[in-house]
PDB file of C-alpha atoms in Angstrom:
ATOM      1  CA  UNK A   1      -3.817   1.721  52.851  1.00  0.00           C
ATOM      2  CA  UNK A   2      -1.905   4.503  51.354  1.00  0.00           C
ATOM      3  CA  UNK A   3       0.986   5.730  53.768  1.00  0.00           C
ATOM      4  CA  UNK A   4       0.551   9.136  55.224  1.00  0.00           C
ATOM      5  CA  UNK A   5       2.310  12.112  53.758  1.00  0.00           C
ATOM      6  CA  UNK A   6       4.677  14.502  55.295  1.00  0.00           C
ATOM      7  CA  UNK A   7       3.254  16.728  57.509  1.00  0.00           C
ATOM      8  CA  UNK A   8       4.001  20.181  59.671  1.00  0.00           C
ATOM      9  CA  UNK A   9       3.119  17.614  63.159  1.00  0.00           C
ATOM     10  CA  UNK A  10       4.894  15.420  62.370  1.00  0.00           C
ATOM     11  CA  UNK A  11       8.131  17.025  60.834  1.00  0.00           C
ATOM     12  CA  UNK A  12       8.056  18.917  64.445  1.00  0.00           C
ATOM     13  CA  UNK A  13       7.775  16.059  66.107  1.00  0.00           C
ATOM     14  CA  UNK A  14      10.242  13.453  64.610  1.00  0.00           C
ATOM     15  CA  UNK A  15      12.716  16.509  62.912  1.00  0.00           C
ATOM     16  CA  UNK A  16      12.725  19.462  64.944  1.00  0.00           C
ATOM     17  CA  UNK A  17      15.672  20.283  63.588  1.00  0.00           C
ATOM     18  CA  UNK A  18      14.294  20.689  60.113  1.00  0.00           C
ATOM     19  CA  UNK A  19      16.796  17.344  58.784  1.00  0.00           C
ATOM     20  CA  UNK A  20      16.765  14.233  58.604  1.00  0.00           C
ATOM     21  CA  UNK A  21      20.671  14.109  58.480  1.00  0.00           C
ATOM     22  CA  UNK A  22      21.123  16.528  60.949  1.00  0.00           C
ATOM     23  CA  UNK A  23      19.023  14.719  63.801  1.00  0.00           C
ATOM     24  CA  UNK A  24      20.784  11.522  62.392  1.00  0.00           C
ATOM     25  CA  UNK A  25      23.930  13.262  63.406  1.00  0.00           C
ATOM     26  CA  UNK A  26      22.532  14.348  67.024  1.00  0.00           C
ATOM     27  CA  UNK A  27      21.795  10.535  67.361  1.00  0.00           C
ATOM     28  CA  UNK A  28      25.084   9.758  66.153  1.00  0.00           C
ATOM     29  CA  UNK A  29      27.285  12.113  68.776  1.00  0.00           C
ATOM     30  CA  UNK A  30      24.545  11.479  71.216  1.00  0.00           C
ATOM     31  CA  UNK A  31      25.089   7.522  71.230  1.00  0.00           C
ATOM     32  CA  UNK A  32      29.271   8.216  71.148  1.00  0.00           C
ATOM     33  CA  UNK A  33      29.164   9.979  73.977  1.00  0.00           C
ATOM     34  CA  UNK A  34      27.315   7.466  76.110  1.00  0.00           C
ATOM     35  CA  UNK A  35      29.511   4.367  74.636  1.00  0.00           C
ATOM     36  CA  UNK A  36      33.108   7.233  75.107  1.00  0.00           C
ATOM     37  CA  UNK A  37      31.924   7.112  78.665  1.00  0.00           C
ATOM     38  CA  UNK A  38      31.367   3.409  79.522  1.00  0.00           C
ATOM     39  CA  UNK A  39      34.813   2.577  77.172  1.00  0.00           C
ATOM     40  CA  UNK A  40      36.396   5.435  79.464  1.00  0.00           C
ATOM     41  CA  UNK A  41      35.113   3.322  82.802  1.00  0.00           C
ATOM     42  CA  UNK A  42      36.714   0.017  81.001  1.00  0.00           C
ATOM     43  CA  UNK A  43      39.521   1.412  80.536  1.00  0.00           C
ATOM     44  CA  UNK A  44      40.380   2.185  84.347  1.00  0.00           C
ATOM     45  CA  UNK A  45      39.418  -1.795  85.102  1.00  0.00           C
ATOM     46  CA  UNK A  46      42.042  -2.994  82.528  1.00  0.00           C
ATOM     47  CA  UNK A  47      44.597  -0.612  83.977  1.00  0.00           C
ATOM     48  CA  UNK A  48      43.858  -1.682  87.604  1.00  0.00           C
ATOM     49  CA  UNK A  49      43.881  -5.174  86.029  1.00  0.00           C
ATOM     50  CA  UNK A  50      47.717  -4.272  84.689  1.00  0.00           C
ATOM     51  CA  UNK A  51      49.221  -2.563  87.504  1.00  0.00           C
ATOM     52  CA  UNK A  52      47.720  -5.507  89.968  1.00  0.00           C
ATOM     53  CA  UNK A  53      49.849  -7.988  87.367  1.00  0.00           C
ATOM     54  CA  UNK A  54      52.917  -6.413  87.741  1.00  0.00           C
ATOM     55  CA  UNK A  55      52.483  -6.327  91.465  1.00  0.00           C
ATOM     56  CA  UNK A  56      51.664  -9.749  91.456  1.00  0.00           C
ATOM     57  CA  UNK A  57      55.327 -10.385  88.543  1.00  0.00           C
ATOM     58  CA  UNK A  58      57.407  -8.274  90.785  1.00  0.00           C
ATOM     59  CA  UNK A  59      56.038 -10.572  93.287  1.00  0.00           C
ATOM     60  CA  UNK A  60      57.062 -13.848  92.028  1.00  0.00           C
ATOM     61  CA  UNK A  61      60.216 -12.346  90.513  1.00  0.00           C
ATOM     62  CA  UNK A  62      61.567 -11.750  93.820  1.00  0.00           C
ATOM     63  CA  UNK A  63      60.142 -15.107  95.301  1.00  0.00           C
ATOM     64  CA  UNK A  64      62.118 -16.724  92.491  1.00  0.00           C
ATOM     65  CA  UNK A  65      58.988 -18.311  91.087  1.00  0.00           C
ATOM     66  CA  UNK A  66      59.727 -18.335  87.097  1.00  0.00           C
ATOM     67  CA  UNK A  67      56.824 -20.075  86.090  1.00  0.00           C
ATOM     68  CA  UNK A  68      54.201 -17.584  87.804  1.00  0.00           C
ATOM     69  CA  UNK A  69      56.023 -14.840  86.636  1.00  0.00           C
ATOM     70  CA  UNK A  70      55.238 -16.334  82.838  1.00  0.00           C
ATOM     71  CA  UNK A  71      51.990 -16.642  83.087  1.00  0.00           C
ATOM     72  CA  UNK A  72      51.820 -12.918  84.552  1.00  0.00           C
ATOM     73  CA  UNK A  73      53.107 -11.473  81.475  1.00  0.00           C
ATOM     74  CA  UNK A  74      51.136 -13.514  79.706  1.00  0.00           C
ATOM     75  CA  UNK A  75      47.602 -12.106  81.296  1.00  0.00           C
ATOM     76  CA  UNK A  76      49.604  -8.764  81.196  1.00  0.00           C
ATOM     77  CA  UNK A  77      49.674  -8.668  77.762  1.00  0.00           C
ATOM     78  CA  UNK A  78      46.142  -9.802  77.004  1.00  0.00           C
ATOM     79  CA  UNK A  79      44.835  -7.033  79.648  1.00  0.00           C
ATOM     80  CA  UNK A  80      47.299  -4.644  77.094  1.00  0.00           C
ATOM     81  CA  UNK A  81      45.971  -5.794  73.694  1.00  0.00           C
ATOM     82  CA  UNK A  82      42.411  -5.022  75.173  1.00  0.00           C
ATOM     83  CA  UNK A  83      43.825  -1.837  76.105  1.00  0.00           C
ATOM     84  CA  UNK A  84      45.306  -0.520  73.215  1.00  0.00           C
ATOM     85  CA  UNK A  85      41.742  -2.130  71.639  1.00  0.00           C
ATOM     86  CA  UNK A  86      39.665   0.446  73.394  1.00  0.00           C
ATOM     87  CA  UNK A  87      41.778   3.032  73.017  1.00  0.00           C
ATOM     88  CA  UNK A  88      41.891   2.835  69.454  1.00  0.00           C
ATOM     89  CA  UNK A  89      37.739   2.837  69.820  1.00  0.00           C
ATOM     90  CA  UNK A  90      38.338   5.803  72.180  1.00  0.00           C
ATOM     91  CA  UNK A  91      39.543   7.720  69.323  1.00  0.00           C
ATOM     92  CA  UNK A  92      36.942   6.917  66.901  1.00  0.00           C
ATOM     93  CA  UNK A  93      34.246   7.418  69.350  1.00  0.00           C
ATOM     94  CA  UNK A  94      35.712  10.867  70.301  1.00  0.00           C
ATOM     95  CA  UNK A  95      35.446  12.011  66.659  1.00  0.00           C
ATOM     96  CA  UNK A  96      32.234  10.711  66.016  1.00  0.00           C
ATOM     97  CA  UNK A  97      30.737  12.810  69.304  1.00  0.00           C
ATOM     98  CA  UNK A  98      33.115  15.850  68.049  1.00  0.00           C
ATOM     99  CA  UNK A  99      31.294  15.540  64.013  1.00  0.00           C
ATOM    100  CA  UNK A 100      29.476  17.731  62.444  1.00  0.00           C
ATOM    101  CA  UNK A 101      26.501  17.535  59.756  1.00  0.00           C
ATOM    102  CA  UNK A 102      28.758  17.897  57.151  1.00  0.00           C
ATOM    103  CA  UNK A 103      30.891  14.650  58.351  1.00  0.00           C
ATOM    104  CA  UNK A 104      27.239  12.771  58.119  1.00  0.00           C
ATOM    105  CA  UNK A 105      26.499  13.906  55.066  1.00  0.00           C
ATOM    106  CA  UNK A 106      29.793  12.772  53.646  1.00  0.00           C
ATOM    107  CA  UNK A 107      29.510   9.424  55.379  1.00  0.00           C
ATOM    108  CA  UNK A 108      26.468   9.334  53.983  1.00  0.00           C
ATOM    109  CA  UNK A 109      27.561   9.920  50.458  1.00  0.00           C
ATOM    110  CA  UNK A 110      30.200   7.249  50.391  1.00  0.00           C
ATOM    111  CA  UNK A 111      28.108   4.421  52.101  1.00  0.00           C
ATOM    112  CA  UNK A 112      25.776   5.156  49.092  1.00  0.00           C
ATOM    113  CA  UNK A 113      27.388   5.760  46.189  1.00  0.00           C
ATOM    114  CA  UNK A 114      26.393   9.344  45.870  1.00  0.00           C
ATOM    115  CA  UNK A 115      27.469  12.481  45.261  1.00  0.00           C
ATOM    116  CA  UNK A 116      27.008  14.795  48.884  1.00  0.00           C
ATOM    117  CA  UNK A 117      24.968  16.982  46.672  1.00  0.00           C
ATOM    118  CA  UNK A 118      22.900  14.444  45.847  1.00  0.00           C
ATOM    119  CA  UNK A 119      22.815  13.286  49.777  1.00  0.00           C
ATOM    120  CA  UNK A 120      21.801  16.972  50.366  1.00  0.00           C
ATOM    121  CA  UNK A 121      18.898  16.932  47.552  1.00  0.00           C
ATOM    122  CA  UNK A 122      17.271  13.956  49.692  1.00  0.00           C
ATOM    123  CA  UNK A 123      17.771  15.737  53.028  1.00  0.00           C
ATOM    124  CA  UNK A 124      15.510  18.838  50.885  1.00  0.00           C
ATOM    125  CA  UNK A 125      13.355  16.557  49.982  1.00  0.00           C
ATOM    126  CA  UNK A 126      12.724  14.323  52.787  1.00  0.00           C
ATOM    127  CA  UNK A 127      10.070  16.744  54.684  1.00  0.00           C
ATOM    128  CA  UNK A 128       8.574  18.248  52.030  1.00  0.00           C
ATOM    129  CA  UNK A 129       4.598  17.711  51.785  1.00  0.00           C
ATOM    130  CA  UNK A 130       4.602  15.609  48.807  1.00  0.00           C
ATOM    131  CA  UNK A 131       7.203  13.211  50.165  1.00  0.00           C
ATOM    132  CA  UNK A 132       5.215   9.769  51.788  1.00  0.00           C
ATOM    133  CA  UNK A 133       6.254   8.459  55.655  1.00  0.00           C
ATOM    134  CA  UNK A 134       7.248   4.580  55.012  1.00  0.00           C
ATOM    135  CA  UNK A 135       5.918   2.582  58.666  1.00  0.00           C
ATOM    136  CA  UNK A 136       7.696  -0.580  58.088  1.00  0.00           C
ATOM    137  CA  UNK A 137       6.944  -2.280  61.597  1.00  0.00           C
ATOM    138  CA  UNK A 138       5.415  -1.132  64.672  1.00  0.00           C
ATOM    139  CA  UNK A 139       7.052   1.054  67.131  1.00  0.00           C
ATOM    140  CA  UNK A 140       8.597  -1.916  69.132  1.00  0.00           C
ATOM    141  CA  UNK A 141       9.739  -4.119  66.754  1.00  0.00           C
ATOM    142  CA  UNK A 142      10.975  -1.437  65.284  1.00  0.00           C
ATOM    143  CA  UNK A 143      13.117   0.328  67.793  1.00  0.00           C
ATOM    144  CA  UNK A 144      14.458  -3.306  68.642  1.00  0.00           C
ATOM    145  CA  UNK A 145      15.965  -3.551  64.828  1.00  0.00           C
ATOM    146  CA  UNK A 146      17.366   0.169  65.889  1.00  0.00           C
ATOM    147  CA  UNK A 147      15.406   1.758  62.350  1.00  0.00           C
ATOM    148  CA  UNK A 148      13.005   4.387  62.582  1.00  0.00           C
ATOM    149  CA  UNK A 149      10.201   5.225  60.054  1.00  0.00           C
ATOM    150  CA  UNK A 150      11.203   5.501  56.072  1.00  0.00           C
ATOM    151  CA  UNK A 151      10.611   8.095  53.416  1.00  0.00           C
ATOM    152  CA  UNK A 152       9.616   8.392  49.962  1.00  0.00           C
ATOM    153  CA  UNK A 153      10.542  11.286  48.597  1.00  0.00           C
ATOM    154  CA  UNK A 154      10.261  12.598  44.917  1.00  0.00           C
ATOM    155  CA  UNK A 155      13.663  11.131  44.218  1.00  0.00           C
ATOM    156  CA  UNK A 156      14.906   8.623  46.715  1.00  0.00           C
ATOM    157  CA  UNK A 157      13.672   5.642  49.111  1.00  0.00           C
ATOM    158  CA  UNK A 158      15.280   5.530  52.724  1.00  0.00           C
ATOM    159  CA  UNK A 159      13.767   2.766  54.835  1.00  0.00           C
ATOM    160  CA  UNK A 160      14.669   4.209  57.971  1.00  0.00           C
ATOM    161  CA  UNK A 161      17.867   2.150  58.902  1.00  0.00           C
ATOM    162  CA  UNK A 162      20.147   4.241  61.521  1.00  0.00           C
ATOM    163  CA  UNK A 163      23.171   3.882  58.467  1.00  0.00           C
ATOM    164  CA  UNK A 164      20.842   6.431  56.435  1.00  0.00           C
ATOM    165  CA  UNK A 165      21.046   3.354  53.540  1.00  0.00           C
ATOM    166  CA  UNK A 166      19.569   5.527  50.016  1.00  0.00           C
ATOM    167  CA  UNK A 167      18.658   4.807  46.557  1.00  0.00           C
ATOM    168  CA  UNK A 168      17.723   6.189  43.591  1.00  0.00           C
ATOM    169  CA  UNK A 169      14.073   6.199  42.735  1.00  0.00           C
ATOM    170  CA  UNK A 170      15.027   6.115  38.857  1.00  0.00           C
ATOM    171  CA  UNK A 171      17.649   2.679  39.302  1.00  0.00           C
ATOM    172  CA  UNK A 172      14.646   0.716  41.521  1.00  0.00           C
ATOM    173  CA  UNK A 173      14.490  -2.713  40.014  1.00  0.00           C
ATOM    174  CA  UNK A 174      12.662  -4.958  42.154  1.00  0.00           C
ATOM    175  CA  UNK A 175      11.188  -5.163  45.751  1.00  0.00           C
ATOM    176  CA  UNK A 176      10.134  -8.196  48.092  1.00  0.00           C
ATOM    177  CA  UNK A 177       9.416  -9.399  51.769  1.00  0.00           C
ATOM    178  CA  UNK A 178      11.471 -12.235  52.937  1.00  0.00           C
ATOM    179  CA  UNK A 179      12.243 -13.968  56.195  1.00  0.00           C
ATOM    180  CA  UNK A 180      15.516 -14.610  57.641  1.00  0.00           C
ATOM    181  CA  UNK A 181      16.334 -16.390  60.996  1.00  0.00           C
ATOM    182  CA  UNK A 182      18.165 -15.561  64.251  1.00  0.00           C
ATOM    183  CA  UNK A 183      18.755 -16.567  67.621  1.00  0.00           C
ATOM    184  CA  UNK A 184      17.774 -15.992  71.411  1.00  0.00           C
ATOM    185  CA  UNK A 185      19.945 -18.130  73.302  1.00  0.00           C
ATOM    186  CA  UNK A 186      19.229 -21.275  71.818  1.00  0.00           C
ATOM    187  CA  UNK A 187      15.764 -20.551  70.100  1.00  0.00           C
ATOM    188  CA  UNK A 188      15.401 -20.482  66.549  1.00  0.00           C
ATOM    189  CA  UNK A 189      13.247 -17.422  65.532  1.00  0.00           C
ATOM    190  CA  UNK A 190      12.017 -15.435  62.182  1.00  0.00           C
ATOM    191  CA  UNK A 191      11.515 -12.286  61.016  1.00  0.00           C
ATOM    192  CA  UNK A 192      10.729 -10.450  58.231  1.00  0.00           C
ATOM    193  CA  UNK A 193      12.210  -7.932  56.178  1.00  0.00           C
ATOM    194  CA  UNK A 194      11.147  -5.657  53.170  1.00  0.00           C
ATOM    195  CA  UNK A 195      14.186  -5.528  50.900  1.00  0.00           C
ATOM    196  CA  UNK A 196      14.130  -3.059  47.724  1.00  0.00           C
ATOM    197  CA  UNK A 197      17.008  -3.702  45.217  1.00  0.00           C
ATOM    198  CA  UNK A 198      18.188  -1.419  42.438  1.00  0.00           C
ATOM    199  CA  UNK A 199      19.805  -1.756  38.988  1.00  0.00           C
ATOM    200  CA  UNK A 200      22.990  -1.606  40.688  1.00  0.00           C
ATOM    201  CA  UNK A 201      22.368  -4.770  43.056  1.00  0.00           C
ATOM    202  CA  UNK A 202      23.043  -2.366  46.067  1.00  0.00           C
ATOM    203  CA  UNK A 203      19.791  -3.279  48.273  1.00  0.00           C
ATOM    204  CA  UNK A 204      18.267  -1.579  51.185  1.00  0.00           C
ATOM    205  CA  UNK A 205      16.233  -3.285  53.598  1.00  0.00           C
ATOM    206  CA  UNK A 206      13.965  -2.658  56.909  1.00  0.00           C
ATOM    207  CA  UNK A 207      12.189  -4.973  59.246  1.00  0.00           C
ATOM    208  CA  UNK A 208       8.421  -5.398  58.718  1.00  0.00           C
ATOM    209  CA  UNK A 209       5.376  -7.041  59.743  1.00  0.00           C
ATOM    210  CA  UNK A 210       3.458  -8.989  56.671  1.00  0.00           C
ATOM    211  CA  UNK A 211       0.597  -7.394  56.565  1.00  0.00           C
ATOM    212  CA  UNK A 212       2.402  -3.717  56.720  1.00  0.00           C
ATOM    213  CA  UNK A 213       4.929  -4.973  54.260  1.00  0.00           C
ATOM    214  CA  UNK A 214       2.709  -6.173  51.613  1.00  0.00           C
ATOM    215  CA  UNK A 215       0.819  -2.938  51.909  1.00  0.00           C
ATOM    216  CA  UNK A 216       4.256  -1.073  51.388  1.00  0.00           C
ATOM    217  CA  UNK A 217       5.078  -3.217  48.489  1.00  0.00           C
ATOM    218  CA  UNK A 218       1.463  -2.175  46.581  1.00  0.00           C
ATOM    219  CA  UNK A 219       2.375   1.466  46.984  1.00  0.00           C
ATOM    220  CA  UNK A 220       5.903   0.896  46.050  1.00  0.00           C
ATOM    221  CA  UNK A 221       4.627  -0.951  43.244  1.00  0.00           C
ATOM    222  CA  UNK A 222       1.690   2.145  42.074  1.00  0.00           C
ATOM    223  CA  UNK A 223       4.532   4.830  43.002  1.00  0.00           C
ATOM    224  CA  UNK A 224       7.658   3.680  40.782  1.00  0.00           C
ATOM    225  CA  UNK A 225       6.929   2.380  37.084  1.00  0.00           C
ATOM    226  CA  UNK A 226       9.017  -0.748  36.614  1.00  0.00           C
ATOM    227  CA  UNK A 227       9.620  -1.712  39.933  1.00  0.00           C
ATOM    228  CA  UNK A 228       9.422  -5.597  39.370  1.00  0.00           C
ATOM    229  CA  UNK A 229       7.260  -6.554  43.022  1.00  0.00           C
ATOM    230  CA  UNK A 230       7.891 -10.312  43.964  1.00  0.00           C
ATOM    231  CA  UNK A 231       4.231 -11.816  45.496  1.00  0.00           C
ATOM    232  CA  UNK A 232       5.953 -14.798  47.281  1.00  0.00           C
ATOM    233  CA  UNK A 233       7.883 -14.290  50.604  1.00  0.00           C
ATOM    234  CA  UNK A 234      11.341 -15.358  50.006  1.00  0.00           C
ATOM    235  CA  UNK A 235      13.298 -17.422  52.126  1.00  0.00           C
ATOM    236  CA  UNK A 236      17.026 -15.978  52.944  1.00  0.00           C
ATOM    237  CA  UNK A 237      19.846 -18.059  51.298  1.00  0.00           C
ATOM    238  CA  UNK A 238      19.603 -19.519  47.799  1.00  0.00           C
ATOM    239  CA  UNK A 239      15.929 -18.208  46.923  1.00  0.00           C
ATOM    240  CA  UNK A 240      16.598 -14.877  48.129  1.00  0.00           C
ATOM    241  CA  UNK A 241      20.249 -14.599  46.571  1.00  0.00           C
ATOM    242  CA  UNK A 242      18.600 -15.774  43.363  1.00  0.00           C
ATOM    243  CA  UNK A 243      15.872 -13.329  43.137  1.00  0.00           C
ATOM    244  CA  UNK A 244      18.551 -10.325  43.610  1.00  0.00           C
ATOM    245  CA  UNK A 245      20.894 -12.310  40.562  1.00  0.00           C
ATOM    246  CA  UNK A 246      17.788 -12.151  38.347  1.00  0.00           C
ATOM    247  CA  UNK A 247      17.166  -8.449  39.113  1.00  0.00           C
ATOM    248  CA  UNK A 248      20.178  -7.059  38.027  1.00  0.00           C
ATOM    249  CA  UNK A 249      21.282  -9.631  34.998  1.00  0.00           C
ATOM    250  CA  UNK A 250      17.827  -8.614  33.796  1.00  0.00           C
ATOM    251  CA  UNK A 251      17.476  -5.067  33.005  1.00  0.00           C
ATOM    252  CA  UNK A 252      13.644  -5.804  32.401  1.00  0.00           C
TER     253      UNK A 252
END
């Protein structure tokens, strides 16, 4: 089944903003403000933590008990490295909730390898009507690997990872589904991914179901000329590091 193209319901729906970038950004300060809050709240434990350790040194100082008072700086100092830690985070976190657009876009542009004009001609293109909406997985599965529906555009593929991950349409060279493992506690468990490489050997990938990712890869396949489509599901490791190799030492 073809995917469904861009549409005004949806765009008001998922963009309401009118960009992809700029709700990316929203996300972005919205998410540093919640984690600026509970690193704020850790903070205060670790400097209750210190000031109860140099009670407890001043303590043993004056009781004359040399070895306690050691081991008190020692824990004093860990509590301090995991201060200064967060603090450092505390910064970031604060500029990343203070960011504009334009700091997205640029971010953007360097995780990529593009020009931020070029970041900007995908965020034009990305809602237009002739631009396709990529459903990798299902809603669940797909909130769980924190990646939200991709987009075709005239131009450019985005798979809908939250790092806004881009490539050319023109430097595609191959495309595949492959499963890689992970753990819950101690059980083994697969997934499956849809990974698109290009000329380059930069790669882009996005959780998928099989059946949704082999109907991605068809379209992918009808929608960019050249785009070399691997039938087999690759294993991650050797097989998988072997198909990229092949893609980009053959420009075929």
């Amino acid at each position: 089944m073809e995917p469904e193209q861009m549409n005004e319901q949806y765009r008001e729906k998922r963009f309401p903003q009118g960009s992809v970038l700029i709700r990316s950004n929203e996300k972005t300060r919205k998410s540093s403000k919640v984690l600026l809050v509970l690193v704020t709240l850790l903070e205060l434990l670790l400097a209750a933590g210190e000031v109860y350790f140099l009670s407890l040194i001043r303590y043993h100082r004056e009781a004359g008990h040399a070895e306690q008072v050691t081991i008190g700086w020692v824990f004093f100092g860990v509590l301090a490295l995991f201060f200064l830690l967060l603090l450092w985070a505390m910064t970031k976190l604060v500029k990343n909730a203070k960011a504009g657009p334009e700091a997205t876009i640029a971010a953007c542009a360097k995780h990529n390898g593009l020009s931020e004009e070029e970041v900007r001609e995908f965020d034009r293109q990305a809602l237009r009507s002739d631009s396709y909406i990529l459903k990798c997985a299902g809603a669940v599965s797909a909130a769980m690997a924190n990646q939200t529906d991709g987009l075709l555009t005239r131009d450019y593929l985005w798979l809908g990872d939250a790092a806004n991950s881009i490539l050319k349409r023109s430097e595609l060279a191959g495309a595949c589904l492959y499963q890689w493992t992970y753990y819950a506690g101690r059980k083994r468990l697969h997934a499956t991914s849809l990974a698109v490489v290009d000329r380059r050997g930069r790669m882009i990938s996005a959780e998928a179901d099989t059946q949704r990712g082999k109907a991605l890869l068809a379209f992918l396949a009808g929608q960019c000329p050249g785009l070399r489509v691997e039938e087999r599901l690759l294993r991650e490791g050797k097989e998988f590091d072997q198909w990229k190799k092949d893609l980009t030492a053959d420009p075929a």
